[in-house]
mmCIF file of C-alpha atoms and ligand atoms in Angstrom:
data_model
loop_
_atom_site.group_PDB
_atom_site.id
_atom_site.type_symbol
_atom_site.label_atom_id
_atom_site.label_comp_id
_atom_site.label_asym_id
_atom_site.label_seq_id
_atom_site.Cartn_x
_atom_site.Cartn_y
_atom_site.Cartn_z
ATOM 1 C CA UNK K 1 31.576 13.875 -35.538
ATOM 2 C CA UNK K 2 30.851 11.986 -38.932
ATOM 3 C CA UNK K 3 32.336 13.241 -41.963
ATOM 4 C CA UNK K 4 30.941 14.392 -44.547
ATOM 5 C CA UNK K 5 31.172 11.264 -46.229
ATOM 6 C CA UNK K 6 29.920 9.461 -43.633
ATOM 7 C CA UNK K 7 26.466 10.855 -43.738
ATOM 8 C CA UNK K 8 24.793 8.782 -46.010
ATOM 9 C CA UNK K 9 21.197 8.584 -44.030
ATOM 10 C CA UNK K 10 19.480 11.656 -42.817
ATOM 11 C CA UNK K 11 16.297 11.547 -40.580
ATOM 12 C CA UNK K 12 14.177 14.729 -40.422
ATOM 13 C CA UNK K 13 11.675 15.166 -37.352
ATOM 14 C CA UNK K 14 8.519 16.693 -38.068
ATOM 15 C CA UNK K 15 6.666 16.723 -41.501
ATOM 16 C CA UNK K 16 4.372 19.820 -41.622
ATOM 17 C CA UNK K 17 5.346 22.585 -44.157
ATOM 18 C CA UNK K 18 8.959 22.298 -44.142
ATOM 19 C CA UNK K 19 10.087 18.570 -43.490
ATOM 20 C CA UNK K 20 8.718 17.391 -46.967
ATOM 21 C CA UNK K 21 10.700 19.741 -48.897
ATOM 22 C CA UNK K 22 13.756 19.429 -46.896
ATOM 23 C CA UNK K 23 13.277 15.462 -47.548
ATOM 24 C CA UNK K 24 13.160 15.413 -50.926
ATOM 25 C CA UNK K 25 16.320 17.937 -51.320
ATOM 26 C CA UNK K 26 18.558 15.967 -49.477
ATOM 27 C CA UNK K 27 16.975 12.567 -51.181
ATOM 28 C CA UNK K 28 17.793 14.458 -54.630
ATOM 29 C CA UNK K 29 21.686 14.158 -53.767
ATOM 30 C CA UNK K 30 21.452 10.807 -53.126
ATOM 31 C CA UNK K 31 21.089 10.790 -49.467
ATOM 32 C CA UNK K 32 18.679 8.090 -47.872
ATOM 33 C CA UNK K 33 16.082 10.328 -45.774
ATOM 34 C CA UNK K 34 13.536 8.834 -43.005
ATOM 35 C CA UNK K 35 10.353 11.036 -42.136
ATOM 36 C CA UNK K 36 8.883 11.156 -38.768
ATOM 37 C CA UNK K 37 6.066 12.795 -37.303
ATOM 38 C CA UNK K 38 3.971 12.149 -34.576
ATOM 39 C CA UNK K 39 1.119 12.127 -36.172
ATOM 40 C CA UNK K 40 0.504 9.574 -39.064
ATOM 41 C CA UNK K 41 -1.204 11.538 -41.263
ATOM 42 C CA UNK K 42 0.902 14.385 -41.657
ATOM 43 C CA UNK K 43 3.158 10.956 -42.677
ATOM 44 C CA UNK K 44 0.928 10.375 -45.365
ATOM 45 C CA UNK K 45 0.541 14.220 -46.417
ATOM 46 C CA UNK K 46 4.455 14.703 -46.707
ATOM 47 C CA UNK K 47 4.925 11.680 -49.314
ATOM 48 C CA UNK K 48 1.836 13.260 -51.367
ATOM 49 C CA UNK K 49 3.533 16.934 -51.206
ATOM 50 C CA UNK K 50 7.226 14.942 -52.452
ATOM 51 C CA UNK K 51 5.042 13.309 -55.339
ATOM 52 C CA UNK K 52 3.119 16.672 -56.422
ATOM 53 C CA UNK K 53 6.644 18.807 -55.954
ATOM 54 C CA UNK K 54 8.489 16.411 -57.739
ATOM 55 C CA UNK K 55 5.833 15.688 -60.819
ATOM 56 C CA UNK K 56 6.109 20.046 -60.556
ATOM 57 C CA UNK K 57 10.186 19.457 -61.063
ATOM 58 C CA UNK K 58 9.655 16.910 -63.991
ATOM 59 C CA UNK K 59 7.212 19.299 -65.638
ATOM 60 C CA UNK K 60 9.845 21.982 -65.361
ATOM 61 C CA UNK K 61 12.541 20.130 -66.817
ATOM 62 C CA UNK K 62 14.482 20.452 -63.540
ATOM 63 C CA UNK K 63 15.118 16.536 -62.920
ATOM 64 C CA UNK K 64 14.009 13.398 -65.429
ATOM 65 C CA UNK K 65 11.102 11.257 -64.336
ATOM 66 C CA UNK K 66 14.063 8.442 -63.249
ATOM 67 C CA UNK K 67 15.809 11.007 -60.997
ATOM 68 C CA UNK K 68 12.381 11.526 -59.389
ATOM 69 C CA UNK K 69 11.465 8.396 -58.889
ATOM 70 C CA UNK K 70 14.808 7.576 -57.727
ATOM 71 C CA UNK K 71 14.331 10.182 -55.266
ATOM 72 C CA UNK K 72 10.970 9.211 -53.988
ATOM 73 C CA UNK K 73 12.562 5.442 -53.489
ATOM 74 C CA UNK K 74 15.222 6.731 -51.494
ATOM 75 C CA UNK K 75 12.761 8.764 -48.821
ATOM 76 C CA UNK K 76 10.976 6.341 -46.298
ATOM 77 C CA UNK K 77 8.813 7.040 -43.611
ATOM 78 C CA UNK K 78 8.321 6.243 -39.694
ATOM 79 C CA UNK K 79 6.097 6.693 -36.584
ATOM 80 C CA UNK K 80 8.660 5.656 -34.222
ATOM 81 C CA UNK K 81 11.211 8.258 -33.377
ATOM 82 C CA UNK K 82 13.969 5.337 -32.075
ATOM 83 C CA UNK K 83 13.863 3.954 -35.728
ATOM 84 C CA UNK K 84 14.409 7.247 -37.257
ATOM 85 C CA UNK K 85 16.689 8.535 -34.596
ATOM 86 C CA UNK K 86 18.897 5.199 -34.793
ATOM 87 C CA UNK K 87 18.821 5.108 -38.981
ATOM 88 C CA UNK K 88 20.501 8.198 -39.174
ATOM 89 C CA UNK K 89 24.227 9.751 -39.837
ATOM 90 C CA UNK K 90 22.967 13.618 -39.042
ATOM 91 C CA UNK K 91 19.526 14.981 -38.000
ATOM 92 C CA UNK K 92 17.354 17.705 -39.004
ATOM 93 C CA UNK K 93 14.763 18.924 -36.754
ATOM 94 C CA UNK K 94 11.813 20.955 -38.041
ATOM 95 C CA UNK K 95 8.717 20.401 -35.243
ATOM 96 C CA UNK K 96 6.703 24.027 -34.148
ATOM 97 C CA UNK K 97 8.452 26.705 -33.331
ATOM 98 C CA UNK K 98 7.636 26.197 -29.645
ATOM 99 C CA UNK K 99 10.997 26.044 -27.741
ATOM 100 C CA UNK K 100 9.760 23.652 -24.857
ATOM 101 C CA UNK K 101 8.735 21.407 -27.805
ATOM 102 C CA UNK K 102 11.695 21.675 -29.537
ATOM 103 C CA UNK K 103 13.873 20.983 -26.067
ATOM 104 C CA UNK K 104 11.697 17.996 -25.496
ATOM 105 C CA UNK K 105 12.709 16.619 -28.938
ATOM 106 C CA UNK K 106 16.366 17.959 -28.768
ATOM 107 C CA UNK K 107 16.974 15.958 -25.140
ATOM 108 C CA UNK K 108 15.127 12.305 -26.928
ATOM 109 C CA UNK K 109 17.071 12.574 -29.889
ATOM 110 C CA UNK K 110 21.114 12.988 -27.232
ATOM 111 C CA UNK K 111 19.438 9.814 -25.922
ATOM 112 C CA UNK K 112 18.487 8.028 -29.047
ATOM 113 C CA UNK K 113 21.687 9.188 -31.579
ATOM 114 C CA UNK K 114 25.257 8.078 -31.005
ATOM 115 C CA UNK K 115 27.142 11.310 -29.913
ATOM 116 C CA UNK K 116 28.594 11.482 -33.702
ATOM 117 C CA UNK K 117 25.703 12.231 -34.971
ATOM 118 C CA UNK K 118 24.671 16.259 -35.791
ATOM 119 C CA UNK K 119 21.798 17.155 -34.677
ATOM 120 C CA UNK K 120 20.408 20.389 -36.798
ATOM 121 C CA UNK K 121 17.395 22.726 -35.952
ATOM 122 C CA UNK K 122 15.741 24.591 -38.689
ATOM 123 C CA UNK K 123 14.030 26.758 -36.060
ATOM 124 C CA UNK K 124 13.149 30.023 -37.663
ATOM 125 C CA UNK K 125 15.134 32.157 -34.854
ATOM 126 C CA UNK K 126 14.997 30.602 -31.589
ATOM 127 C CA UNK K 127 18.492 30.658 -29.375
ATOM 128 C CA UNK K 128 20.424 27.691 -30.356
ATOM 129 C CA UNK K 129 22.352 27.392 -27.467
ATOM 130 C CA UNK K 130 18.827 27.411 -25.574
ATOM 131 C CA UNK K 131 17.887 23.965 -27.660
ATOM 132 C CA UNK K 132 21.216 22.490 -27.125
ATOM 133 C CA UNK K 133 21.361 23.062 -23.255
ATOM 134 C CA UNK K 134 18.516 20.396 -23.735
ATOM 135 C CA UNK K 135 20.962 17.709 -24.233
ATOM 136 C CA UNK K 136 24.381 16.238 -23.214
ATOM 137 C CA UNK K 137 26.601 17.082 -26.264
ATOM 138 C CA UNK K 138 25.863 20.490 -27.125
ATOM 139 C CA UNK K 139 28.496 20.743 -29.296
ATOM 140 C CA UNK K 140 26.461 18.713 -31.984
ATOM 141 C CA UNK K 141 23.703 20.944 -32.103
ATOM 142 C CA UNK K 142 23.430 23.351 -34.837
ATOM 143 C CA UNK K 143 21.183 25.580 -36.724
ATOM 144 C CA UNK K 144 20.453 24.874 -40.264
ATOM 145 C CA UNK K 145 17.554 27.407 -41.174
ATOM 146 C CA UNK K 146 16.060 26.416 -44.911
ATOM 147 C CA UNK K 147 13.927 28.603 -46.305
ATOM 148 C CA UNK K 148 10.123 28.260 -47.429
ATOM 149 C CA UNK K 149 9.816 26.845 -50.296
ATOM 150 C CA UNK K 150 12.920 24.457 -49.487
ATOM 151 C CA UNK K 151 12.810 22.865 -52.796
ATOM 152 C CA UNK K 152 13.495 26.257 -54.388
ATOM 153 C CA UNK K 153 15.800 28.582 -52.043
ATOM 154 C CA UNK K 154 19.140 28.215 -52.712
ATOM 155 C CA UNK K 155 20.468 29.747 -49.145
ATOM 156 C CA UNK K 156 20.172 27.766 -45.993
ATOM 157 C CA UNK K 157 21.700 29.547 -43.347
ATOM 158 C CA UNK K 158 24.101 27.878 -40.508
ATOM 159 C CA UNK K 159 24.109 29.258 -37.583
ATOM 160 C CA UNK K 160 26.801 28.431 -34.634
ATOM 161 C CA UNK K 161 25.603 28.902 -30.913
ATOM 162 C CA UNK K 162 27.648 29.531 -28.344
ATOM 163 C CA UNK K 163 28.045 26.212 -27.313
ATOM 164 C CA UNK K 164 28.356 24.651 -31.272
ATOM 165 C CA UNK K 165 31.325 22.739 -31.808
ATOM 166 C CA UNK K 166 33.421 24.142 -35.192
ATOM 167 C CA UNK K 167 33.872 20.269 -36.471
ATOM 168 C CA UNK K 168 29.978 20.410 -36.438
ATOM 169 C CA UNK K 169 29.466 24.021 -37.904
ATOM 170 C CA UNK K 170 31.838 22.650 -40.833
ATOM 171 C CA UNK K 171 30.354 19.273 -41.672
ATOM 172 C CA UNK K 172 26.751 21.306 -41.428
ATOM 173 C CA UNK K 173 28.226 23.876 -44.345
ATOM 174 C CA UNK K 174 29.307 21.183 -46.182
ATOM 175 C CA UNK K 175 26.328 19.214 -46.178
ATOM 176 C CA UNK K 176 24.434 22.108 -47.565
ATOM 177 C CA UNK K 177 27.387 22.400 -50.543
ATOM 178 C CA UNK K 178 26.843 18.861 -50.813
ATOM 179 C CA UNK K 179 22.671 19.039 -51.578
ATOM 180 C CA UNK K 180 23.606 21.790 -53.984
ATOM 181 C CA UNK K 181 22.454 24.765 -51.778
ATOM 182 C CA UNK K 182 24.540 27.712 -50.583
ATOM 183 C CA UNK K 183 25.430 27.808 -46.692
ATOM 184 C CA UNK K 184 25.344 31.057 -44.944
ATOM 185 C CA UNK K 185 27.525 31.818 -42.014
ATOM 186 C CA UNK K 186 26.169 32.944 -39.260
ATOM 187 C CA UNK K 187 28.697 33.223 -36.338
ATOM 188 C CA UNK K 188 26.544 34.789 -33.894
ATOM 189 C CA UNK K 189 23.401 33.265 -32.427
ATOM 190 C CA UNK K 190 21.484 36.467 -32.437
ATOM 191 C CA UNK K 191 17.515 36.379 -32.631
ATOM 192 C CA UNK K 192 16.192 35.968 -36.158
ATOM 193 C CA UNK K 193 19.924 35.187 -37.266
ATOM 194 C CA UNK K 194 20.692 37.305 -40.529
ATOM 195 C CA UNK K 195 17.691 36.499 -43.106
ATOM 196 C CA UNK K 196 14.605 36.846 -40.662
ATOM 197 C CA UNK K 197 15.992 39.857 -38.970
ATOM 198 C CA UNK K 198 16.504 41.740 -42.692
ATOM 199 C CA UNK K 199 13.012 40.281 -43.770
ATOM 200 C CA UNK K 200 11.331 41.138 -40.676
ATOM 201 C CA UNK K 201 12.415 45.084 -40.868
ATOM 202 C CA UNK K 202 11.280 45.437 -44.366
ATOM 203 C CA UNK K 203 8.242 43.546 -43.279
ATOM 204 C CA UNK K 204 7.543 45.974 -40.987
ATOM 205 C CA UNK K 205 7.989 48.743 -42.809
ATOM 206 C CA UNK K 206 5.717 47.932 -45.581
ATOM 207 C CA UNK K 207 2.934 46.534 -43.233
ATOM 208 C CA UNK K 208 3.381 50.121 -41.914
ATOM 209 C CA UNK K 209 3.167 51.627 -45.375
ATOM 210 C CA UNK K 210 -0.194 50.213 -45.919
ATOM 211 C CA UNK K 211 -1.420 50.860 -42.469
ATOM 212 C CA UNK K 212 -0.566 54.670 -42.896
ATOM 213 C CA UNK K 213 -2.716 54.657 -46.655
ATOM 214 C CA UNK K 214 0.938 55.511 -48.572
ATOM 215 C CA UNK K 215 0.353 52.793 -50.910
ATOM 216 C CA UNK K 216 -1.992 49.675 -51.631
ATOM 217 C CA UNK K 217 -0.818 46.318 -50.838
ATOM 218 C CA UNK K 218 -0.361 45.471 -54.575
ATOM 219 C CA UNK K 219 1.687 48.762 -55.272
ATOM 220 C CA UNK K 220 3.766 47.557 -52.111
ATOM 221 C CA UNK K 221 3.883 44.614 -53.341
ATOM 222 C CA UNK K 222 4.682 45.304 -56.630
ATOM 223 C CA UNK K 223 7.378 47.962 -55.355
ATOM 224 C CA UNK K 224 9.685 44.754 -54.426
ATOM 225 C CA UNK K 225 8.749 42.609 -57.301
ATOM 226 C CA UNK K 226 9.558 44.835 -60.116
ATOM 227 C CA UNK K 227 11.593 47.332 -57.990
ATOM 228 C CA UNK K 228 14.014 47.009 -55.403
ATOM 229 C CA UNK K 229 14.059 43.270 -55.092
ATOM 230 C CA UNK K 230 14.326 42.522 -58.479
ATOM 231 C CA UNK K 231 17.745 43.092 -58.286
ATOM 232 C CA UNK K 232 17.965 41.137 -54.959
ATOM 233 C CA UNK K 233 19.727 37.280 -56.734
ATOM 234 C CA UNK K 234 22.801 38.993 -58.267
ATOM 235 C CA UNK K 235 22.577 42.319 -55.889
ATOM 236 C CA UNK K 236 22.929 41.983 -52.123
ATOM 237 C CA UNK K 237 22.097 45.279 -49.990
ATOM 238 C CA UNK K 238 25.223 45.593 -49.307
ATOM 239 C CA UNK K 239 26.352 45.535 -52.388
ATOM 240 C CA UNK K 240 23.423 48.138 -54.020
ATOM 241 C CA UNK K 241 25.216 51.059 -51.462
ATOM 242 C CA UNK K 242 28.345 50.241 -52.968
ATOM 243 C CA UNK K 243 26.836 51.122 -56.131
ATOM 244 C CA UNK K 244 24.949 54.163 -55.345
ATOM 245 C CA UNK K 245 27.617 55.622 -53.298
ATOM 246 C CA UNK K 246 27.728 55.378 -49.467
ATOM 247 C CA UNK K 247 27.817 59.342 -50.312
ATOM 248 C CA UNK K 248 24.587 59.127 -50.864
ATOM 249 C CA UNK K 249 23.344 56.494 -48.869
ATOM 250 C CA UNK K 250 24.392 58.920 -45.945
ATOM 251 C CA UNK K 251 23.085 62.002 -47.416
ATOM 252 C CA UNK K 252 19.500 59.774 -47.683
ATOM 253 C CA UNK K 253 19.611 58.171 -44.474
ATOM 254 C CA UNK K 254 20.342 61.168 -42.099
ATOM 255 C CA UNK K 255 16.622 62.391 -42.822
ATOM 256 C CA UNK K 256 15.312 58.746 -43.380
ATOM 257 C CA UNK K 257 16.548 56.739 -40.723
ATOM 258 C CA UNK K 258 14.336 58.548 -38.199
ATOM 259 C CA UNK K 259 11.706 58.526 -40.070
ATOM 260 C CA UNK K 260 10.967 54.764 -41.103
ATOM 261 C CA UNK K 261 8.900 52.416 -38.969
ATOM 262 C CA UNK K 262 10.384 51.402 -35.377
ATOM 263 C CA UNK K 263 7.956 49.825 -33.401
ATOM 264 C CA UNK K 264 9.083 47.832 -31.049
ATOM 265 C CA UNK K 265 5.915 45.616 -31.145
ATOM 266 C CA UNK K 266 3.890 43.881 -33.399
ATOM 267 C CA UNK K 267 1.333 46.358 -35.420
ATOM 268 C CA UNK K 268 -2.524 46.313 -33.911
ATOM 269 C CA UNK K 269 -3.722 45.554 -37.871
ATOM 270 C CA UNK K 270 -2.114 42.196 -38.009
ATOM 271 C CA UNK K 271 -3.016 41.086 -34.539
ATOM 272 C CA UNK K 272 -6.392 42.202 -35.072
ATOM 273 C CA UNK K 273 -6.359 40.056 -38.722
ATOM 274 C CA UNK K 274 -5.491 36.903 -36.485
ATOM 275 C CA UNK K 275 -7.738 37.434 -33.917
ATOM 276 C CA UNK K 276 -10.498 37.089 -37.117
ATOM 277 C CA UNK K 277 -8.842 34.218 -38.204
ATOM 278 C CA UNK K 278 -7.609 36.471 -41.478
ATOM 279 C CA UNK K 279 -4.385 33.887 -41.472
ATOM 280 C CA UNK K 280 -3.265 34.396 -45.046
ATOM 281 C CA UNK K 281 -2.941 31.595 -47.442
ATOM 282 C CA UNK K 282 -4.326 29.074 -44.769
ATOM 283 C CA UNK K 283 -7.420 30.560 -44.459
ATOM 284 C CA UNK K 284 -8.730 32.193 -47.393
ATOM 285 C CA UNK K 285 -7.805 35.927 -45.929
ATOM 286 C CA UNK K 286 -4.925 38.116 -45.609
ATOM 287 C CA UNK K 287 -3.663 41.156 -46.901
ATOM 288 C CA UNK K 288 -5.449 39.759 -50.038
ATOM 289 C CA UNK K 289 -8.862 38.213 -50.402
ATOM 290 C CA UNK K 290 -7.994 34.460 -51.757
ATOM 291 C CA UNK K 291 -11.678 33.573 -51.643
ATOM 292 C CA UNK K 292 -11.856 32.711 -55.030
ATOM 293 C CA UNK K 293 -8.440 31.820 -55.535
ATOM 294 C CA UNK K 294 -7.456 28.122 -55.971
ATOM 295 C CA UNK K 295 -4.526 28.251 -53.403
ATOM 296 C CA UNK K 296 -2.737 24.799 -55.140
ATOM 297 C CA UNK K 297 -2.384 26.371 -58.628
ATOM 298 C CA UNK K 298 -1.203 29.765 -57.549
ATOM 299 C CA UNK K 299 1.463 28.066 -55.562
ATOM 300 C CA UNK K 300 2.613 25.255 -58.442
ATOM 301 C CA UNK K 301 3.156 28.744 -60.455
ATOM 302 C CA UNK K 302 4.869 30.397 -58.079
ATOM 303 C CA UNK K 303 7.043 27.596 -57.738
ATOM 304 C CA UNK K 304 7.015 27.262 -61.516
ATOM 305 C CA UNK K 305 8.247 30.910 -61.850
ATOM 306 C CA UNK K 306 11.171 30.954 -59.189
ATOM 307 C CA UNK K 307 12.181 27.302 -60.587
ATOM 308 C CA UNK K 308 12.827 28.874 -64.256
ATOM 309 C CA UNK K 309 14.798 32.240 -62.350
ATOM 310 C CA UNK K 310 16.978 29.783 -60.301
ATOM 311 C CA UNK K 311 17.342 27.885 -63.349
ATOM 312 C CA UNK K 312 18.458 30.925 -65.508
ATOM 313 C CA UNK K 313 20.649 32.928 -63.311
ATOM 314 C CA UNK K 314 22.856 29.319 -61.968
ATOM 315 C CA UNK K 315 22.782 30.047 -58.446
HETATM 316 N N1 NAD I 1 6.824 27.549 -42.402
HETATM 317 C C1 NAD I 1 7.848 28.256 -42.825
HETATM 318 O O1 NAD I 1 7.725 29.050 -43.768
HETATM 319 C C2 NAD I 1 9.207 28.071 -42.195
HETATM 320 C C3 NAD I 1 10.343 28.568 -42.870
HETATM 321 C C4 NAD I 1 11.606 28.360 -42.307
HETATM 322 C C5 NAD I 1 11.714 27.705 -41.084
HETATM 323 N N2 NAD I 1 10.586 27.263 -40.445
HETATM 324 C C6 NAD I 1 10.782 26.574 -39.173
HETATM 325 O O2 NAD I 1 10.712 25.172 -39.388
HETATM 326 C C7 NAD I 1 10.116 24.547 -38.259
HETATM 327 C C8 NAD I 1 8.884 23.791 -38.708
HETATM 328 O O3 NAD I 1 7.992 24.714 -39.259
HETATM 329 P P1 NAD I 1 6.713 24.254 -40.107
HETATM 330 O O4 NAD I 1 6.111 25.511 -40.661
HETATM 331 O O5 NAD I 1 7.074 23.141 -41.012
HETATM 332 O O6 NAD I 1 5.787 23.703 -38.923
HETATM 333 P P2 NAD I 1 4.410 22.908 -39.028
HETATM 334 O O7 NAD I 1 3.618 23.292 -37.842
HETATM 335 O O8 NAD I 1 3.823 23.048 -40.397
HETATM 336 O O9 NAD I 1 4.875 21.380 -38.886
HETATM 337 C C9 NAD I 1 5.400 20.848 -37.718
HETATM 338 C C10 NAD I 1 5.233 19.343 -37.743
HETATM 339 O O10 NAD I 1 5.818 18.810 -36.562
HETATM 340 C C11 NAD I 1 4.976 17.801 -36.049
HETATM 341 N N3 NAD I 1 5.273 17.672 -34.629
HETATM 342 C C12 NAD I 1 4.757 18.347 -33.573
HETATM 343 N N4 NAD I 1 5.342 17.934 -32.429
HETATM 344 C C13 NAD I 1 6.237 16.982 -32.785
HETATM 345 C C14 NAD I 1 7.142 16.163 -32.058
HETATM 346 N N5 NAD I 1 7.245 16.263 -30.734
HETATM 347 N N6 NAD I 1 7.905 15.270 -32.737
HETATM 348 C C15 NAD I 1 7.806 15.170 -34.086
HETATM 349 N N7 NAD I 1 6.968 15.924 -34.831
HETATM 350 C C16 NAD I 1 6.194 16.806 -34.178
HETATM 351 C C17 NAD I 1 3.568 18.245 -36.365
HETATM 352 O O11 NAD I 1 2.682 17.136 -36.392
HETATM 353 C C18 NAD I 1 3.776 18.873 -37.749
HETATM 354 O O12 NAD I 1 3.596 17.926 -38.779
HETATM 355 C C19 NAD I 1 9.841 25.644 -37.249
HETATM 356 O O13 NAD I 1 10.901 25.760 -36.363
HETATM 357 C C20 NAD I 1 9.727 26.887 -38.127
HETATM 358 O O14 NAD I 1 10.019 28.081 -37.445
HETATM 359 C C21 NAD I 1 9.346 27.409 -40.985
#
């Protein structure tokens, strides 16, 4: 495989919500980064998103207006997968989270890249080994999960599949030390790997919460915000039962445990929300009514707020 300090040019396939912000964290350490997408204008939305997010990071004091710049110079863009696929040192994959797509794109890009190249998915939880059975060196395919919004989350987690060589799952980790992020381990290619599978339980529970009238969706909300996760950048779970006591944390989960949500399928209120097209974010409706919200600004402040936490605490 290439070193580390061989990778010097990084292509990243598909440009929807992810690809941009993964492009312009990578271009920030001084990595050349080619785009590609198959369709042209999600070309042209990607270099819009870099210019808004980094005019955002200028605003914030988080880079000077050269380092931007610099950074936008250093990202180009392609329609043609050979070009990207033949520019680059490693390779990050973020197309839907279909896997017949994502095997179609896996087994093009063994044909296109020299075998030294890494080839990294940032699928969300799909089987690794499943993606790179789609090719002829599966021992250069990885998973490098990022997390939405790239530009901010400092954790990207690396996950080996069984078939992952350990020359690739080390260059990956050190890669992600490289762009300044903080690689996560993940030594088992289990579904949902270690941050979707904690998310999606306390998901569950608190779509549960709501469902059974315990609390509103602010309050629930609100519970993590100013409660329990809070404490979540300099306390892991982990390490919050350490400090309560596992004493206790016994004591509380021998009549809890049975009692919290477990069901083993998605809940009827969300699949009824997407069968009325109550998306979220994307389409005015959620949980929350964002009819009269103006979805850009609540977002830049969002991402203004988590930029000055990340800042403070020197993750
Ligand atoms: N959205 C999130 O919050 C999030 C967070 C972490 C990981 N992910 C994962 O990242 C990946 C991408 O997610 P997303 O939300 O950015 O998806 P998206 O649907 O927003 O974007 C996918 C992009 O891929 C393009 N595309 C489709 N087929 C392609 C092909 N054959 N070749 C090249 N490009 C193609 C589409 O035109 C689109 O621009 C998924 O695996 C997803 O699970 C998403």
């Amino acid at each position: 495989m290439k070193m580390i300090e061989q990778i010097q040019n990084v292509a990243v396939i598909g440009t929807g919500t992810m690809g941009p912000g993964i492009a312009q964290i990578f271009s920030q350490s001084g990595l050349k980064v080619i785009l590609y997408d198959i369709k042209v204008e999600q070309l042209e939305k990607a270099t819009q998103t870099i210019q808004n997010n980094l005019k955002t990071f200028v605003g914030t004091g988080s880079i000077t207006s050269k380092e931007a710049e610099e950074t936008r110079q250093r990202i180009t863009t392609t329609s043609n997968l050979k070009e990207a696929a033949q520019a680059a040192d490693f390779v990050l994959e973020a197309v839907p989270e279909v896997l017949d797509i994502k095997k179609s794109v896996f087994s093009e890009l063994d044909r296109l890249c020299p075998p030294d190249v890494i080839l990294a998915t940032n699928t969300s939880g799909l089987s690794i080994t499943e993606i790179a059975k789609a090719t002829q060196f599966p021992q250069r395919v990885v998973g490098m999960h990022w997390w939405n919004p790239p530009i901010i989350i400092p954790a990207i987690e690396v996950i080996k599949g069984e078939l992952t060589g350990e020359e690739t799952v080390n260059i990956t980790k050190a890669l992600v030390t490289k762009i300044k992020k903080i690689p996560i381990l993940v030594q088992k290619d289990v579904p949902g790997f270690l941050g979707n599978r904690m998310q999606y339980a306390l998901m569950r529970e608190a779509i549960a919460l709501l469902n059974e009238g315990v609390a509103s969706a602010e309050d629930i909300d609100m519970m993590i915000k100013a409660g329990i996760g809070f404490k979540f950048p300099v306390m892991g779970p982990l390490e919050t039962i350490d400090m309560a006591g596992l004493d206790i944390f016994y004591r509380v989960s021998q009549y809890l445990y049975g009692k919290l949500d477990a069901s083993p399928s998605p809940p009827a209120i969300v699949k009824e929300k997407v069968e009325r097209n109550e998306l979220g974010l994307k389409s005015g409706k959620g949980f929350y009514d964002y009819k009269d919200v103006n979805i850009q600004s609540l977002m830049a402040e969002r991402i203004k707020k988590l930029l000055i936490i990340l800042r403070e605490i020197k993750m």
